[in-house]
mmCIF file of C-alpha atoms and ligand atoms in Angstrom:
data_model
loop_
_atom_site.group_PDB
_atom_site.id
_atom_site.type_symbol
_atom_site.label_atom_id
_atom_site.label_comp_id
_atom_site.label_asym_id
_atom_site.label_seq_id
_atom_site.Cartn_x
_atom_site.Cartn_y
_atom_site.Cartn_z
ATOM 1 C CA MET A 1 10.360 -1.413 -8.908
ATOM 2 C CA PRO A 2 11.400 2.090 -8.967
ATOM 3 C CA LEU A 3 10.331 4.176 -5.959
ATOM 4 C CA LYS A 4 7.044 5.952 -6.546
ATOM 5 C CA LEU A 5 6.131 9.500 -5.922
ATOM 6 C CA GLY A 6 2.784 10.410 -4.594
ATOM 7 C CA VAL A 7 2.424 14.317 -4.840
ATOM 8 C CA ASN A 8 0.198 15.840 -2.319
ATOM 9 C CA LEU A 9 -1.712 18.839 -3.653
ATOM 10 C CA ASP A 10 -3.318 20.183 -0.331
ATOM 11 C CA HIS A 11 -1.340 23.301 -0.553
ATOM 12 C CA VAL A 12 -2.630 24.110 -4.015
ATOM 13 C CA ALA A 13 -6.057 24.014 -2.509
ATOM 14 C CA THR A 14 -4.776 26.110 0.502
ATOM 15 C CA LEU A 15 -3.878 28.845 -1.833
ATOM 16 C CA ARG A 16 -7.250 28.806 -3.401
ATOM 17 C CA GLN A 17 -8.900 28.922 0.059
ATOM 18 C CA VAL A 18 -7.108 31.661 1.459
ATOM 19 C CA ARG A 19 -8.774 34.051 -1.037
ATOM 20 C CA GLY A 20 -12.032 32.286 -1.805
ATOM 21 C CA THR A 21 -11.172 32.137 -5.426
ATOM 22 C CA SER A 22 -11.837 29.178 -7.900
ATOM 23 C CA TYR A 23 -8.065 28.896 -8.718
ATOM 24 C CA PRO A 24 -5.702 27.336 -8.571
ATOM 25 C CA ASP A 25 -7.354 24.216 -9.245
ATOM 26 C CA PRO A 26 -6.129 20.775 -7.924
ATOM 27 C CA VAL A 27 -7.393 18.805 -10.941
ATOM 28 C CA GLU A 28 -5.373 21.150 -13.128
ATOM 29 C CA ALA A 29 -2.367 20.597 -10.769
ATOM 30 C CA ALA A 30 -2.840 16.931 -10.941
ATOM 31 C CA HIS A 31 -2.307 17.108 -14.683
ATOM 32 C CA LEU A 32 0.828 19.044 -14.340
ATOM 33 C CA ALA A 33 2.086 16.737 -11.575
ATOM 34 C CA ALA A 34 1.503 13.770 -13.952
ATOM 35 C CA ALA A 35 3.483 15.336 -16.712
ATOM 36 C CA GLY A 36 6.361 15.789 -14.210
ATOM 37 C CA GLY A 37 6.365 12.012 -13.429
ATOM 38 C CA ALA A 38 4.138 11.748 -10.300
ATOM 39 C CA SER A 39 2.883 8.267 -9.841
ATOM 40 C CA GLY A 40 -0.224 9.285 -7.790
ATOM 41 C CA ILE A 41 -1.931 12.072 -6.296
ATOM 42 C CA THR A 42 -2.611 12.416 -2.398
ATOM 43 C CA ALA A 43 -5.175 14.565 -1.107
ATOM 44 C CA HIS A 44 -6.159 15.274 2.731
ATOM 45 C CA LEU A 45 -9.914 15.960 3.269
ATOM 46 C CA ARG A 46 -9.786 17.464 6.875
ATOM 47 C CA GLU A 47 -12.905 17.756 8.979
ATOM 48 C CA ASP A 48 -12.647 21.675 8.798
ATOM 49 C CA ARG A 49 -12.036 21.611 4.887
ATOM 50 C CA ARG A 50 -9.251 23.999 5.215
ATOM 51 C CA HIS A 51 -7.870 23.237 1.910
ATOM 52 C CA MET A 52 -9.389 20.207 -0.061
ATOM 53 C CA LEU A 53 -13.117 20.347 -0.480
ATOM 54 C CA ASP A 54 -15.380 17.186 -1.134
ATOM 55 C CA ASP A 55 -15.836 18.179 -4.712
ATOM 56 C CA ASP A 56 -12.107 18.366 -5.395
ATOM 57 C CA ILE A 57 -11.956 14.847 -4.176
ATOM 58 C CA ARG A 58 -14.864 13.754 -6.198
ATOM 59 C CA ARG A 59 -13.203 15.445 -9.241
ATOM 60 C CA LEU A 60 -9.457 13.950 -8.551
ATOM 61 C CA ARG A 61 -11.308 10.565 -8.468
ATOM 62 C CA THR A 62 -13.660 10.703 -11.495
ATOM 63 C CA GLU A 63 -11.165 12.417 -13.882
ATOM 64 C CA GLN A 64 -8.601 9.520 -13.225
ATOM 65 C CA ILE A 65 -5.598 11.516 -14.054
ATOM 66 C CA LEU A 66 -3.639 9.460 -11.498
ATOM 67 C CA PRO A 67 -4.639 7.069 -8.857
ATOM 68 C CA LEU A 68 -6.005 8.941 -5.852
ATOM 69 C CA ASN A 69 -4.692 8.455 -2.396
ATOM 70 C CA LEU A 70 -7.031 10.009 0.259
ATOM 71 C CA GLU A 71 -5.620 11.098 3.461
ATOM 72 C CA MET A 72 -8.393 11.227 6.058
ATOM 73 C CA ALA A 73 -9.174 11.023 9.853
ATOM 74 C CA ILE A 74 -12.118 8.777 10.811
ATOM 75 C CA HIS A 75 -14.764 11.534 10.993
ATOM 76 C CA PRO A 76 -18.146 10.107 10.053
ATOM 77 C CA ASP A 77 -18.842 12.663 7.098
ATOM 78 C CA VAL A 78 -15.286 12.143 5.568
ATOM 79 C CA VAL A 79 -15.650 8.320 5.974
ATOM 80 C CA ALA A 80 -19.058 8.650 4.075
ATOM 81 C CA LEU A 81 -17.322 10.517 1.209
ATOM 82 C CA ALA A 82 -14.466 8.010 1.014
ATOM 83 C CA LEU A 83 -16.916 5.297 0.803
ATOM 84 C CA GLU A 84 -18.980 7.219 -2.154
ATOM 85 C CA VAL A 85 -15.932 8.155 -3.996
ATOM 86 C CA GLY A 86 -14.115 4.878 -3.553
ATOM 87 C CA PRO A 87 -10.457 6.029 -3.937
ATOM 88 C CA PRO A 88 -7.917 3.124 -4.731
ATOM 89 C CA GLU A 89 -5.767 4.016 -1.725
ATOM 90 C CA VAL A 90 -6.857 5.613 1.510
ATOM 91 C CA CYS A 91 -4.371 6.593 4.293
ATOM 92 C CA LEU A 92 -5.700 6.951 7.828
ATOM 93 C CA VAL A 93 -4.282 9.847 9.759
ATOM 94 C CA PRO A 94 -4.785 11.595 13.117
ATOM 95 C CA GLU A 95 -6.185 15.044 13.134
ATOM 96 C CA ARG A 96 -6.418 17.828 15.321
ATOM 97 C CA ARG A 97 -8.122 21.127 14.096
ATOM 98 C CA GLU A 98 -5.486 23.270 15.717
ATOM 99 C CA GLU A 99 -2.359 21.675 14.108
ATOM 100 C CA LEU A 100 -0.756 23.280 11.230
ATOM 101 C CA THR A 101 -0.198 19.873 9.560
ATOM 102 C CA THR A 102 -0.550 16.289 10.554
ATOM 103 C CA GLU A 103 1.846 16.413 13.456
ATOM 104 C CA GLY A 104 2.423 12.827 14.828
ATOM 105 C CA GLY A 105 1.437 9.399 13.680
ATOM 106 C CA LEU A 106 -1.814 7.454 14.400
ATOM 107 C CA ASP A 107 -1.951 5.606 17.717
ATOM 108 C CA ALA A 108 -3.071 2.572 15.938
ATOM 109 C CA ARG A 109 -3.063 0.340 19.088
ATOM 110 C CA GLY A 110 -4.821 2.897 21.356
ATOM 111 C CA GLN A 111 -7.361 3.595 18.827
ATOM 112 C CA PHE A 112 -7.870 0.115 17.902
ATOM 113 C CA ARG A 113 -11.471 -0.115 18.484
ATOM 114 C CA ALA A 114 -12.391 3.072 16.597
ATOM 115 C CA LEU A 115 -10.279 2.157 13.680
ATOM 116 C CA ALA A 116 -11.260 -1.412 12.980
ATOM 117 C CA PRO A 117 -14.633 -0.961 11.634
ATOM 118 C CA VAL A 118 -13.443 1.904 9.438
ATOM 119 C CA VAL A 119 -10.556 -0.203 8.186
ATOM 120 C CA ARG A 120 -13.157 -2.962 7.411
ATOM 121 C CA SER A 121 -15.546 -0.947 5.592
ATOM 122 C CA LEU A 122 -12.886 0.924 3.625
ATOM 123 C CA ARG A 123 -11.314 -2.314 2.525
ATOM 124 C CA GLU A 124 -14.679 -3.852 1.647
ATOM 125 C CA ASN A 125 -15.368 -1.039 -0.697
ATOM 126 C CA GLY A 126 -12.050 -1.760 -2.499
ATOM 127 C CA ALA A 127 -9.652 0.699 -1.042
ATOM 128 C CA GLU A 128 -5.930 -0.294 -0.092
ATOM 129 C CA VAL A 129 -5.842 1.137 3.456
ATOM 130 C CA SER A 130 -2.811 2.525 4.814
ATOM 131 C CA LEU A 131 -2.153 3.769 8.336
ATOM 132 C CA PHE A 132 0.184 6.835 8.976
ATOM 133 C CA ILE A 133 2.241 5.676 12.011
ATOM 134 C CA GLU A 134 5.499 6.391 13.627
ATOM 135 C CA PRO A 135 8.313 4.179 12.820
ATOM 136 C CA ASP A 136 7.671 1.939 15.837
ATOM 137 C CA GLU A 137 7.431 -1.845 15.946
ATOM 138 C CA GLY A 138 4.347 -1.873 18.250
ATOM 139 C CA GLN A 139 2.473 0.450 15.741
ATOM 140 C CA VAL A 140 3.382 -1.854 12.931
ATOM 141 C CA ARG A 141 2.018 -4.815 14.792
ATOM 142 C CA ALA A 142 -1.199 -3.108 15.297
ATOM 143 C CA ALA A 143 -1.448 -2.313 11.764
ATOM 144 C CA VAL A 144 -1.066 -5.949 11.032
ATOM 145 C CA ASP A 145 -3.750 -6.826 13.768
ATOM 146 C CA LEU A 146 -6.111 -4.169 12.083
ATOM 147 C CA GLY A 147 -5.920 -6.102 8.747
ATOM 148 C CA ALA A 148 -4.348 -2.997 7.000
ATOM 149 C CA PRO A 149 -2.217 -3.933 3.947
ATOM 150 C CA ALA A 150 -0.005 -0.822 4.078
ATOM 151 C CA VAL A 151 1.606 1.663 6.411
ATOM 152 C CA GLU A 152 2.994 5.200 5.759
ATOM 153 C CA LEU A 153 5.860 5.863 8.032
ATOM 154 C CA HIS A 154 5.957 9.253 9.471
ATOM 155 C CA THR A 155 9.205 10.868 8.411
ATOM 156 C CA GLY A 156 8.558 14.297 10.142
ATOM 157 C CA ARG A 157 10.913 13.612 12.930
ATOM 158 C CA TYR A 158 13.750 13.000 10.839
ATOM 159 C CA CYS A 159 12.982 15.802 8.577
ATOM 160 C CA ASP A 160 12.933 18.304 11.403
ATOM 161 C CA ARG A 161 15.917 17.370 13.088
ATOM 162 C CA THR A 162 19.553 18.502 13.048
ATOM 163 C CA ALA A 163 22.046 16.193 11.428
ATOM 164 C CA ALA A 164 23.180 14.408 14.504
ATOM 165 C CA ALA A 165 19.884 13.679 15.955
ATOM 166 C CA ALA A 166 18.214 12.805 12.357
ATOM 167 C CA GLU A 167 20.638 9.798 11.962
ATOM 168 C CA ALA A 168 19.184 8.264 14.861
ATOM 169 C CA GLU A 169 15.625 8.638 13.672
ATOM 170 C CA LEU A 170 16.777 7.214 10.120
ATOM 171 C CA VAL A 171 17.861 4.095 12.134
ATOM 172 C CA ARG A 172 14.423 3.836 13.592
ATOM 173 C CA LEU A 173 13.112 4.430 10.140
ATOM 174 C CA ARG A 174 14.956 1.808 8.578
ATOM 175 C CA ARG A 175 14.288 -0.889 11.153
ATOM 176 C CA ALA A 176 10.467 -0.088 11.049
ATOM 177 C CA ALA A 177 10.479 -0.512 7.297
ATOM 178 C CA GLN A 178 12.158 -3.502 7.215
ATOM 179 C CA PHE A 179 9.927 -5.055 9.933
ATOM 180 C CA ALA A 180 6.590 -3.847 8.242
ATOM 181 C CA TYR A 181 7.716 -5.455 5.095
ATOM 182 C CA GLU A 182 8.703 -8.662 6.756
ATOM 183 C CA GLN A 183 4.972 -8.602 8.157
ATOM 184 C CA GLY A 184 3.849 -8.567 4.704
ATOM 185 C CA LEU A 185 2.885 -4.691 4.564
ATOM 186 C CA LYS A 186 3.411 -2.407 1.858
ATOM 187 C CA VAL A 187 5.492 0.349 3.065
ATOM 188 C CA ASN A 188 5.184 4.169 2.292
ATOM 189 C CA ALA A 189 6.771 7.121 3.898
ATOM 190 C CA GLY A 190 6.295 10.788 4.046
ATOM 191 C CA HIS A 191 6.031 14.267 5.793
ATOM 192 C CA GLY A 192 8.613 16.978 5.674
ATOM 193 C CA ILE A 193 10.407 15.500 2.739
ATOM 194 C CA HIS A 194 12.483 17.960 0.494
ATOM 195 C CA LEU A 195 15.253 17.987 -1.961
ATOM 196 C CA GLY A 196 17.695 18.665 0.988
ATOM 197 C CA ASN A 197 16.815 15.868 3.047
ATOM 198 C CA VAL A 198 15.534 12.979 0.671
ATOM 199 C CA GLU A 199 18.919 11.508 0.430
ATOM 200 C CA GLY A 200 18.521 10.083 3.847
ATOM 201 C CA ILE A 201 15.216 9.019 3.075
ATOM 202 C CA LEU A 202 16.398 6.795 0.159
ATOM 203 C CA THR A 203 18.577 4.793 2.468
ATOM 204 C CA ILE A 204 15.200 3.471 4.046
ATOM 205 C CA PRO A 205 14.696 -0.117 2.728
ATOM 206 C CA ARG A 206 11.599 -1.769 1.306
ATOM 207 C CA LEU A 207 9.754 1.443 0.279
ATOM 208 C CA HIS A 208 7.057 1.328 -2.284
ATOM 209 C CA ALA A 209 6.252 5.188 -2.406
ATOM 210 C CA LEU A 210 7.049 8.538 -1.017
ATOM 211 C CA ASN A 211 4.087 11.111 -0.480
ATOM 212 C CA ILE A 212 5.487 14.641 -0.771
ATOM 213 C CA GLY A 213 3.523 17.687 -0.513
ATOM 214 C CA HIS A 214 4.598 21.113 0.946
ATOM 215 C CA SER A 215 8.205 21.268 -0.620
ATOM 216 C CA ILE A 216 7.054 20.372 -4.095
ATOM 217 C CA VAL A 217 4.297 22.883 -4.117
ATOM 218 C CA ALA A 218 6.687 25.463 -2.560
ATOM 219 C CA ARG A 219 9.264 24.903 -5.145
ATOM 220 C CA ALA A 220 6.607 25.149 -7.759
ATOM 221 C CA VAL A 221 6.189 28.710 -6.951
ATOM 222 C CA PHE A 222 9.659 29.356 -8.657
ATOM 223 C CA VAL A 223 10.046 26.646 -11.171
ATOM 224 C CA GLY A 224 6.376 25.469 -11.880
ATOM 225 C CA LEU A 225 4.634 22.301 -10.549
ATOM 226 C CA THR A 226 5.745 20.123 -13.661
ATOM 227 C CA GLU A 227 9.240 20.994 -13.087
ATOM 228 C CA ALA A 228 9.194 20.699 -9.269
ATOM 229 C CA VAL A 229 7.670 17.268 -9.432
ATOM 230 C CA ARG A 230 10.378 16.287 -12.191
ATOM 231 C CA GLU A 231 13.082 17.368 -9.830
ATOM 232 C CA MET A 232 11.908 15.338 -6.903
ATOM 233 C CA ALA A 233 11.240 12.184 -9.300
ATOM 234 C CA HIS A 234 14.771 12.712 -10.538
ATOM 235 C CA ALA A 235 16.300 12.859 -6.966
ATOM 236 C CA MET A 236 14.512 9.661 -6.254
ATOM 237 C CA TYR A 237 15.886 7.633 -9.165
ATOM 238 C CA ARG A 238 18.869 6.755 -7.028
ATOM 239 C CA TYR A 239 16.617 4.689 -4.785
ATOM 240 C CA PRO A 240 17.896 2.636 -2.804
ATOM 241 C CA LEU A 241 20.973 4.218 -1.591
ATOM 242 C CA PRO A 242 23.222 2.179 0.759
ATOM 243 C CA ALA A 243 22.826 2.876 4.555
ATOM 244 C CA PRO A 244 25.999 3.336 6.572
ATOM 245 C CA PRO A 245 26.837 0.348 8.653
ATOM 246 C CA PRO A 246 25.186 0.496 12.071
HETATM 247 N N1 PXP B 1 1.757 11.907 4.264
HETATM 248 C C1 PXP B 1 0.782 12.225 5.230
HETATM 249 C C2 PXP B 1 0.147 11.086 5.882
HETATM 250 C C3 PXP B 1 0.561 13.559 5.383
HETATM 251 O O1 PXP B 1 -0.408 13.818 6.407
HETATM 252 C C4 PXP B 1 1.284 14.585 4.887
HETATM 253 C C5 PXP B 1 0.842 16.112 4.891
HETATM 254 O O2 PXP B 1 -0.471 16.175 4.680
HETATM 255 C C6 PXP B 1 2.199 14.094 3.913
HETATM 256 C C7 PXP B 1 2.589 12.748 3.721
HETATM 257 C C8 PXP B 1 2.940 15.210 3.064
HETATM 258 O O3 PXP B 1 3.783 15.885 3.966
HETATM 259 P P1 PXP B 1 4.469 17.282 3.356
HETATM 260 O O4 PXP B 1 3.484 18.110 3.004
HETATM 261 O O5 PXP B 1 5.114 17.630 4.563
HETATM 262 O O6 PXP B 1 5.387 16.689 2.170
#
């Protein structure tokens, strides 16, 4: 099955929020992303509502342009909205108000007690729940123990590093993806991926989808959103690429 591309549209909403306008509209962006070959739309509803708003999530869900993957932390009002809206996929992420973006993976083991009831209620509501974790075997095991059917591996460390350090991080990502797959989990990946580093990501085995936002929206400023999505989807056609021997 080809590697799917989930397009994160948070920064379309960011652009709207910085000026308090009604445009650009994430729902219109979802149509353009679909035209470029996106397989899904990802949106992060933050506690501080700095980009996506509750109404964006409702509209992205009800208009059914593409399947919605809702990223969220376990804040009670966000959980309530997720249960109301019923997205087919939910990705649980850590969240701190002062961070620029989601900076690290979820501590699924350390937060086990807080996560367990949320994972359960979202699953009972019909969502495929994924945990955004570092590529670490212990975190994968915690996801299994929590009953999450999917994980999203945090690729930020790989994407932020220089070439030499990046290769070590890629090895971690490859091992974690294989391990998660062997545990029966669906394996997604995301964070910091752009056209210049996606090739390494394509050497990670067993991936179902990549979730990519910032680089696509940034590229869209120059070439338009449909074309920016098309470029990334095109780069991903080569999946899987062979990994260098260990
Ligand atoms: N996946 C998760 C769980 C995220 O939190 C983010 C950032 O919102 C992304 C993917 C997309 O990351 P980027 O915007 O760097 O492509």
